[in-house]
Coordinates of C-alpha atoms and ligand atoms in Angstrom, one line a residue:
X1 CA 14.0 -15.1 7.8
X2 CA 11.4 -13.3 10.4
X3 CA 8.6 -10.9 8.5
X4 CA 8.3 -7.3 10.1
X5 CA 5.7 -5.3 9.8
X6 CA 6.5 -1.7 9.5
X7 CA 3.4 0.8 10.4
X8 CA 4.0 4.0 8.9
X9 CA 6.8 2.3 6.7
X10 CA 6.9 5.2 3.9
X11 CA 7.6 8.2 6.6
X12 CA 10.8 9.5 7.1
X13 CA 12.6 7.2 9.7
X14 CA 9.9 4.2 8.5
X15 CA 11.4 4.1 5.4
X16 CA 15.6 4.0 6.7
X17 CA 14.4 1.5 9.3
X18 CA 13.3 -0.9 6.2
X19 CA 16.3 -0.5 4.4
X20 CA 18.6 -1.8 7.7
X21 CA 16.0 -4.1 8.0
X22 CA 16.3 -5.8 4.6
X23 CA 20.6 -5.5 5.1
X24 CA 20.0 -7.5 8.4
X25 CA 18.4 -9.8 6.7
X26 CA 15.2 -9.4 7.8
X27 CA 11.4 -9.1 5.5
X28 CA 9.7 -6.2 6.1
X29 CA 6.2 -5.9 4.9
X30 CA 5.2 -1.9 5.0
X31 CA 1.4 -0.4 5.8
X32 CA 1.1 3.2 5.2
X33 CA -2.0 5.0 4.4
X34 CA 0.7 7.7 3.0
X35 CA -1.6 10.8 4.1
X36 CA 1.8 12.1 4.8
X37 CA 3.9 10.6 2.5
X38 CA 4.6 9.5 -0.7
X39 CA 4.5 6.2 -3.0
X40 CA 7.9 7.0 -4.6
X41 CA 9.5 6.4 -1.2
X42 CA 9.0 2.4 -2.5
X43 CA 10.9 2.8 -5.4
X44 CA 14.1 4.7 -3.7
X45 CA 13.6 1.9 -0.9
X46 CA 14.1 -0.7 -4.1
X47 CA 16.4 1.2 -5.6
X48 CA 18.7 1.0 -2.6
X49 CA 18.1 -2.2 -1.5
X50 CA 17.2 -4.4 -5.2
X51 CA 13.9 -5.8 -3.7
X52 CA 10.3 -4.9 -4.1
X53 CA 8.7 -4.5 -0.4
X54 CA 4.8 -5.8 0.1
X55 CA 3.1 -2.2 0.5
X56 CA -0.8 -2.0 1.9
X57 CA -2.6 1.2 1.6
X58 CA -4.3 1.6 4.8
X59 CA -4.7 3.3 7.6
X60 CA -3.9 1.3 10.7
X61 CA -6.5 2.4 13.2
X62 CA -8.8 0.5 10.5
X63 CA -9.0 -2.7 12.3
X64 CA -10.3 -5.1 9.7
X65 CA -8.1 -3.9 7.0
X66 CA -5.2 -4.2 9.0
X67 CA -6.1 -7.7 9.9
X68 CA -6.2 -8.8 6.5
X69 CA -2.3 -7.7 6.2
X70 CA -1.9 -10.3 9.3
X71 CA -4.5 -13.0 8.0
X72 CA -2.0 -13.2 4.4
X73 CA 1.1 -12.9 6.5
X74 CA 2.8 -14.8 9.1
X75 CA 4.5 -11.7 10.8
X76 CA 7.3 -11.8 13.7
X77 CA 7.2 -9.1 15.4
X78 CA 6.0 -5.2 14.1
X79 CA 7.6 -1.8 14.2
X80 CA 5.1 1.1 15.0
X81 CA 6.0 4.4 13.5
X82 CA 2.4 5.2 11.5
X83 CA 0.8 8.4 13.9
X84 CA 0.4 12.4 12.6
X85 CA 4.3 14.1 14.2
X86 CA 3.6 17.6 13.9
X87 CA 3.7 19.6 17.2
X88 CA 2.1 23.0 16.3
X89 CA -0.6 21.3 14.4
X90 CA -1.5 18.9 17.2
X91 CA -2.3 22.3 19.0
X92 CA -4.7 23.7 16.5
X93 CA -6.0 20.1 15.9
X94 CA -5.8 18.0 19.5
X95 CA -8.8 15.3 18.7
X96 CA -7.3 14.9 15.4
X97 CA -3.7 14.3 17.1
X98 CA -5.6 11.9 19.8
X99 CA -8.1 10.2 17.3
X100 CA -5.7 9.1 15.2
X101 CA -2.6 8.3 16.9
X102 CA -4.4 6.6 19.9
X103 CA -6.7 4.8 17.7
X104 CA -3.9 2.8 15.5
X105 CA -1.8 2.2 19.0
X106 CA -5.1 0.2 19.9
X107 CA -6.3 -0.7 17.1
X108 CA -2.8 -2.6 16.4
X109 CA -2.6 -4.1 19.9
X110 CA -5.9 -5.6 19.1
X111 CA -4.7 -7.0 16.0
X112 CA -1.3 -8.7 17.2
X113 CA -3.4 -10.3 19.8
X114 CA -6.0 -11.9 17.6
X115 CA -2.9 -13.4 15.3
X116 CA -1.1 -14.1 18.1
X117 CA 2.3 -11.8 17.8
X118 CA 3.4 -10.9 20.9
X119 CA 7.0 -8.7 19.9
X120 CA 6.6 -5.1 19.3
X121 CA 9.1 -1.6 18.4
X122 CA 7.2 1.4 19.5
X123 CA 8.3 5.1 17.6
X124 CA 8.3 7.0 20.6
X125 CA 10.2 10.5 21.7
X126 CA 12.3 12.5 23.8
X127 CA 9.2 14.7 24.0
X128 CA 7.8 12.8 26.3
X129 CA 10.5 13.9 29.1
X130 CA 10.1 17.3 31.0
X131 CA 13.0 18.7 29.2
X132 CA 12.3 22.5 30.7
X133 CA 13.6 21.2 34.1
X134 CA 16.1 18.3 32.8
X135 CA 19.1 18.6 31.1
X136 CA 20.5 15.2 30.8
X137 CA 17.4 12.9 30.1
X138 CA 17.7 9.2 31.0
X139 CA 14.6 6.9 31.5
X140 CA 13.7 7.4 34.5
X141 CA 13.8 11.0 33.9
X142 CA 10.2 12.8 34.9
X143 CA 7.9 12.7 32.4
X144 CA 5.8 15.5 31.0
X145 CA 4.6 16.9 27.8
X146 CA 3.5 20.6 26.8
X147 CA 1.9 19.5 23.6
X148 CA -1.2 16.8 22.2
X149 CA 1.5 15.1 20.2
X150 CA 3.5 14.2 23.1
X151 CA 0.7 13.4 25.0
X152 CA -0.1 10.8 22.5
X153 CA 3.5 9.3 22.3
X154 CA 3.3 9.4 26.5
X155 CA -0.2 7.2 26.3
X156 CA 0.6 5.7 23.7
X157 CA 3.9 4.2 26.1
X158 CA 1.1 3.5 29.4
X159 CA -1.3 1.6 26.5
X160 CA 1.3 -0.8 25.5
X161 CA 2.9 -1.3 28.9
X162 CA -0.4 -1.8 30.6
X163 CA -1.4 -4.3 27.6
X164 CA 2.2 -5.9 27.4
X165 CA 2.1 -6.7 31.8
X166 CA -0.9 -8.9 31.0
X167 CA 0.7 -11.4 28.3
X168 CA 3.8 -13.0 29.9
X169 CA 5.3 -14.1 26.5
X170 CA 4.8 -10.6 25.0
X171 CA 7.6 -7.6 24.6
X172 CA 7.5 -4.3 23.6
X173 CA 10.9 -1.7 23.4
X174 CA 10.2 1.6 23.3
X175 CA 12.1 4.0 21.5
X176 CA 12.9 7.7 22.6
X177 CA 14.4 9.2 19.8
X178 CA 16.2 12.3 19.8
X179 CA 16.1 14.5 17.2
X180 CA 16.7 12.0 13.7
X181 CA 18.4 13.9 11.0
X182 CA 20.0 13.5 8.0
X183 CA 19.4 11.4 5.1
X184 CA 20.5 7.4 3.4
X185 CA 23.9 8.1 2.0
X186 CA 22.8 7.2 -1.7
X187 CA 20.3 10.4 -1.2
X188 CA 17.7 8.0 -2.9
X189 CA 15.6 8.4 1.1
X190 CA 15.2 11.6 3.0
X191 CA 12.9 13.6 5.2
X192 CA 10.3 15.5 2.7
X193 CA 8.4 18.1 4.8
X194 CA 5.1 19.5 4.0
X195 CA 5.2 23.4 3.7
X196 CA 7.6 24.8 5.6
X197 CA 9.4 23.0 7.5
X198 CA 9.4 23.3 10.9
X199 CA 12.6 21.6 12.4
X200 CA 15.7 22.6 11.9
X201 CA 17.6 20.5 9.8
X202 CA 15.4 20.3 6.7
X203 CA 14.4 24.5 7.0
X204 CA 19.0 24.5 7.0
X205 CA 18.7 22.3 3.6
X206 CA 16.6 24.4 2.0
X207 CA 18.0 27.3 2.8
X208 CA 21.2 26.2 1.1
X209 CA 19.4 24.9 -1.9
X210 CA 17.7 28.7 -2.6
X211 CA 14.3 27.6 -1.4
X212 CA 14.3 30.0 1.3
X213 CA 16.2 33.1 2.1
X214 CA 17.7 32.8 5.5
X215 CA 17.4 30.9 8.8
X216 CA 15.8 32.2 12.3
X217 CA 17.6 31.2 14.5
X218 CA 15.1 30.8 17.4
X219 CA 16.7 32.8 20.6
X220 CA 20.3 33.6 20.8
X221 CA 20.2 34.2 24.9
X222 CA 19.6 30.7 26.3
X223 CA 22.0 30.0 28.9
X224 CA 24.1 28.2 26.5
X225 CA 27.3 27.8 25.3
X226 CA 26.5 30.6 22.3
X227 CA 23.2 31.4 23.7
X228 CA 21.3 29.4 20.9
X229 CA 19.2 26.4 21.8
X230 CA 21.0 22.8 22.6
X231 CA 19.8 19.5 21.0
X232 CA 20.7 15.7 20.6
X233 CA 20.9 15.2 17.0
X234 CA 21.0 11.8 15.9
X235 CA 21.4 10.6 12.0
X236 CA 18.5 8.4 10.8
X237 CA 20.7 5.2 9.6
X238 CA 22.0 5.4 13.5
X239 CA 18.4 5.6 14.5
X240 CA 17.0 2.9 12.0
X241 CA 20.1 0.5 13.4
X242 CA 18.6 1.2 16.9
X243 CA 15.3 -0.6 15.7
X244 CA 16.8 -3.3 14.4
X245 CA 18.7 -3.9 17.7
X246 CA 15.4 -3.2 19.5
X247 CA 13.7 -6.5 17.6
X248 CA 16.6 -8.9 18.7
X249 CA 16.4 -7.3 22.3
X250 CA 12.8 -8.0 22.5
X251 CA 12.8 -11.2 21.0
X252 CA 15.0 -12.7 23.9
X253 CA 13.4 -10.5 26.9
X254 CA 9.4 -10.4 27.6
X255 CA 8.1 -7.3 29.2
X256 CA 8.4 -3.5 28.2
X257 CA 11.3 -1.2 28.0
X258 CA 11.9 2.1 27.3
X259 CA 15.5 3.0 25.8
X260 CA 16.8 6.5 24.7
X261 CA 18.1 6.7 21.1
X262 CA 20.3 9.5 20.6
X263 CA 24.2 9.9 20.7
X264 CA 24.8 11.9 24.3
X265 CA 25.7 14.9 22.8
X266 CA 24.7 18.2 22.9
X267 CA 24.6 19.9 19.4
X268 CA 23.9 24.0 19.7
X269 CA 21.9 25.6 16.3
X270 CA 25.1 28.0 15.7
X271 CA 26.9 24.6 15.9
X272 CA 24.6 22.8 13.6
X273 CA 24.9 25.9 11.4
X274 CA 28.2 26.4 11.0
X275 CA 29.0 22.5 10.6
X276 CA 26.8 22.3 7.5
X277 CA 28.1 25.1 6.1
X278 CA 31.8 23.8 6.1
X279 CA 30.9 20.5 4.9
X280 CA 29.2 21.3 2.5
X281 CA 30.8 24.6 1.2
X282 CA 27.5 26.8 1.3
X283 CA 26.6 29.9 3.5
X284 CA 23.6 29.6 5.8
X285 CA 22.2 33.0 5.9
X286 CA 20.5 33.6 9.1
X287 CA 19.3 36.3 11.9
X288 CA 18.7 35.7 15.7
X289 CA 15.0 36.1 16.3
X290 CA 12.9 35.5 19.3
X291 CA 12.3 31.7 21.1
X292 CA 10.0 29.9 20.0
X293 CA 7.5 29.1 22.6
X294 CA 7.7 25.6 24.2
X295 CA 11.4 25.5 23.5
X296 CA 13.5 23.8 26.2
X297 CA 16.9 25.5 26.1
X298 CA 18.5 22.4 26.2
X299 CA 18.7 18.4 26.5
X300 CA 20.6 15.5 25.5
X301 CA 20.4 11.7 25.7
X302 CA 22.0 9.3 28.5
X303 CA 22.8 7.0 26.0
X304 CA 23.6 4.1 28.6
X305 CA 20.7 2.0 28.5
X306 CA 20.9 1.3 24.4
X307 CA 24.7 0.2 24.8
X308 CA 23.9 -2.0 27.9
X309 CA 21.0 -3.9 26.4
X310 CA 20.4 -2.9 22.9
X311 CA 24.7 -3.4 22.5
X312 CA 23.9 -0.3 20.1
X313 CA 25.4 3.0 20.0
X314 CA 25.6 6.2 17.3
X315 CA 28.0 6.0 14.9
X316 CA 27.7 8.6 12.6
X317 CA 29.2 12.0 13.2
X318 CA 27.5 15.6 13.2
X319 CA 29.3 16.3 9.8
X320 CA 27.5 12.6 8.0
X321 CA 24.2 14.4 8.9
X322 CA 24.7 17.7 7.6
X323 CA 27.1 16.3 4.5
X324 CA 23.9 13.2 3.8
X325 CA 21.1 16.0 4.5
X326 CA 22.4 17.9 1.6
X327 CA 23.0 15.2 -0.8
X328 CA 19.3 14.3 -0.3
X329 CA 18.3 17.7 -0.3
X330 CA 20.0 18.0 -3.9
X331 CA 19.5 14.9 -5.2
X332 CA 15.4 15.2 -4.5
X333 CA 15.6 18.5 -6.3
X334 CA 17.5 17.0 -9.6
X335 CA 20.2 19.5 -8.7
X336 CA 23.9 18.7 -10.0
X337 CA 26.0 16.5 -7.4
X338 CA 28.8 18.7 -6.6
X339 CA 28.0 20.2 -3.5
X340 CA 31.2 22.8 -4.1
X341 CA 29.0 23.8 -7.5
X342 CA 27.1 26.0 -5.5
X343 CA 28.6 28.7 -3.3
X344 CA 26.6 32.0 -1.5
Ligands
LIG401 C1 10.6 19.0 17.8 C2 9.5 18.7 18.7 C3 9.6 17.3 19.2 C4 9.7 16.3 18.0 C5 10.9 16.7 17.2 C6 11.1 15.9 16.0 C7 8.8 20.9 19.6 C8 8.7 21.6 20.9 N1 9.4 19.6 19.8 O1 11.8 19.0 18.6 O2 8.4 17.0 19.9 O3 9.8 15.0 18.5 O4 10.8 18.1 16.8 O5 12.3 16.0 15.4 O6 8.5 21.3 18.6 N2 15.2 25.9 15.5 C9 15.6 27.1 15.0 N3 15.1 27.5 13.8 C10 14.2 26.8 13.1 C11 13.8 25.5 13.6 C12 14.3 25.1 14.8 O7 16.4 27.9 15.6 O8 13.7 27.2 12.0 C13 15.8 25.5 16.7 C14 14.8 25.2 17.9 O9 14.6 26.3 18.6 C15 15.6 24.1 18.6 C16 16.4 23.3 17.6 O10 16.5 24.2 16.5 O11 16.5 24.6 19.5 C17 15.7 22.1 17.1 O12 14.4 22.3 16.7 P1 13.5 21.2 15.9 O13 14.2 20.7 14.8 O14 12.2 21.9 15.6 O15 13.3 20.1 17.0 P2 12.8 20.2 18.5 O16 12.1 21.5 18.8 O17 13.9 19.8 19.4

């Protein structure tokens, strides 16, 4: 049974990738210095999955805590998800964004060479494509970023391809991910935003929960099938299957690769909207307002490259992310489980 250790293992798609972990029969061991997360993440993880997972405290651009985890482990191979996500704070906040994310990148690399593991899953992005002048993005799509956090996903990339050419044994696949939505189907996982949330999916769940009045829809004159903006939405199970794909991949092939993870199709907001409202049997209030600015109007994966060599693709339909998003979305509240209980 190969140990993984999961950076950022508490966050959102941290915590669904150590679930299919543990089904695939694999350990995970999980470092998180939960800044944006929480401890009870552990006990839904258990509560899906019957086993306790070896949690450190600790933030991973802290080299010699981190290479205490490795001294008391004998670990495989590691999955890198622990770096700060949001994209209008990394504007107000750049050094904090390039500190921080760039810092446990290294500071990692460092440690898997001194214990000698050589396999490593990167969390990157679609951001790092130049989605205002591409539609379909595949990997060799021009890259470019309009915002610090993308910036540190795109170094991040160069870092660990530059550090992965110059050990012949090592491997390294990095993940683009789309946009990850929805939630475990036992609702006992989920994404729990700070604030207000600002994607789409988890500002639609609470809307239909009460927590917020209505939804802006941001620009309804893109030149788009209904004029509202076009994404590649991709549930987090799917997603978290991709990473375990991504281990066997790089277990068999040295070097560095970059794969898209996302399901090839284009998903408008109206779309997205009026899906989760018929699934689920509640009304989305919501009003057109202006773009928001940095918005592409439109992209979606090329989803070759994960079948060919990951021998992965998405399974789970539009509907299993808005139907699982607000299951998790009541269950987290305490609300009462028939989603036809409440209509608007
Ligand atoms: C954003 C980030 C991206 C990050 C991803 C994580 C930007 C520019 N990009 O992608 O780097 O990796 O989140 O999932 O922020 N929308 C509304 N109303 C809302 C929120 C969103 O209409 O209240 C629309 C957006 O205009 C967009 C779509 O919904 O068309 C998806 O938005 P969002 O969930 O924020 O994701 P992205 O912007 O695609």
């Amino acid at each position: 049974m190969e140990t993984i250790l999961i950076t950022g293992g508490m966050g959102f798609i941290g915590s669904h990738t150590c679930v299919e972990l543990m089904e695939a029969g694999y350990s995970p061991i999980i470092v998180d210095d939960l800044s944006n997360s929480s401890i009870k993440v552990l006990d839904g993880i258990e509560a899906i999955t019957k086993k306790r997972v070896p949690f450190y405290q600790l933030d991973v651009a802290d080299f010699e805590a981190l290479a205490q985890v490795f001294a008391q482990h004998t670990i495989d191979a590691v999955i890198h998800f622990a770096g700060f996500k949001a994209v209008g704070e990394s504007k107000e906040k750049p050094l904090h964004y390039y500190c921080n994310n760039l810092n446990s990148t290294m500071s990692l690399l460092k440690c898997m060479d001194r214990f000698g593991v050589g396999r490593l899953v990167f969390s990157s992005s679609a951001t790092v494509y130049d989605s205002m002048h591409h539609v379909l993005l595949t990997e060799e799509t021009e890259r470019w970023c309009t915002n610090p956090y993308g910036w540190t996903k795109f170094m991040s990339e160069q870092i660990i391809s530059d550090h992965v050419a110059t050990r012949p044994d090592a491997s390294a696949v990095l993940l683009r991910y789309f946009n990850p939505v929805g939630a475990h189907e036992s609702g006992l996982i989920g994404e729990a935003p700070n604030g207000v949330p600002q994607n789409l999916m988890p500002f639609v769940t609470q809307v239909a929960v009460g927590m917020r009045d209505k939804l802006s829809v941001f620009g309804g004159d893109y030149d788009t099938p209904d004029g509202s903006g076009v994404r590649d939405y991709i549930h987090v199970t799917d997603l978290a299957r991709g990473h375990v794909a991504a281990l066997a991949y790089a277990k068999e092939h040295p070097g560095c690769q970059a794969v898209n993870l996302g399901t090839g199709r284009g998903v408008s907001v109206l779309e997205l909207v009026t899906t989760f409202e018929r699934v689920n049997g509640v009304a989305i209030p919501y009003e057109i307002t202006a773009r928001r600015p940095g918005d592409a109007p439109m992209y979606y994966a090329e989803t070759r490259r994960a079948e060919e060599l990951l021998h992965w693709r998405a399974e789970r339909s539009l509907e299993d992310m808005c139907r699982s998003a607000y299951h998790w979305q009541r269950k987290s509240m305490g609300l009462w489980e028939d989603p036809n209980e409440r209509t608007r």
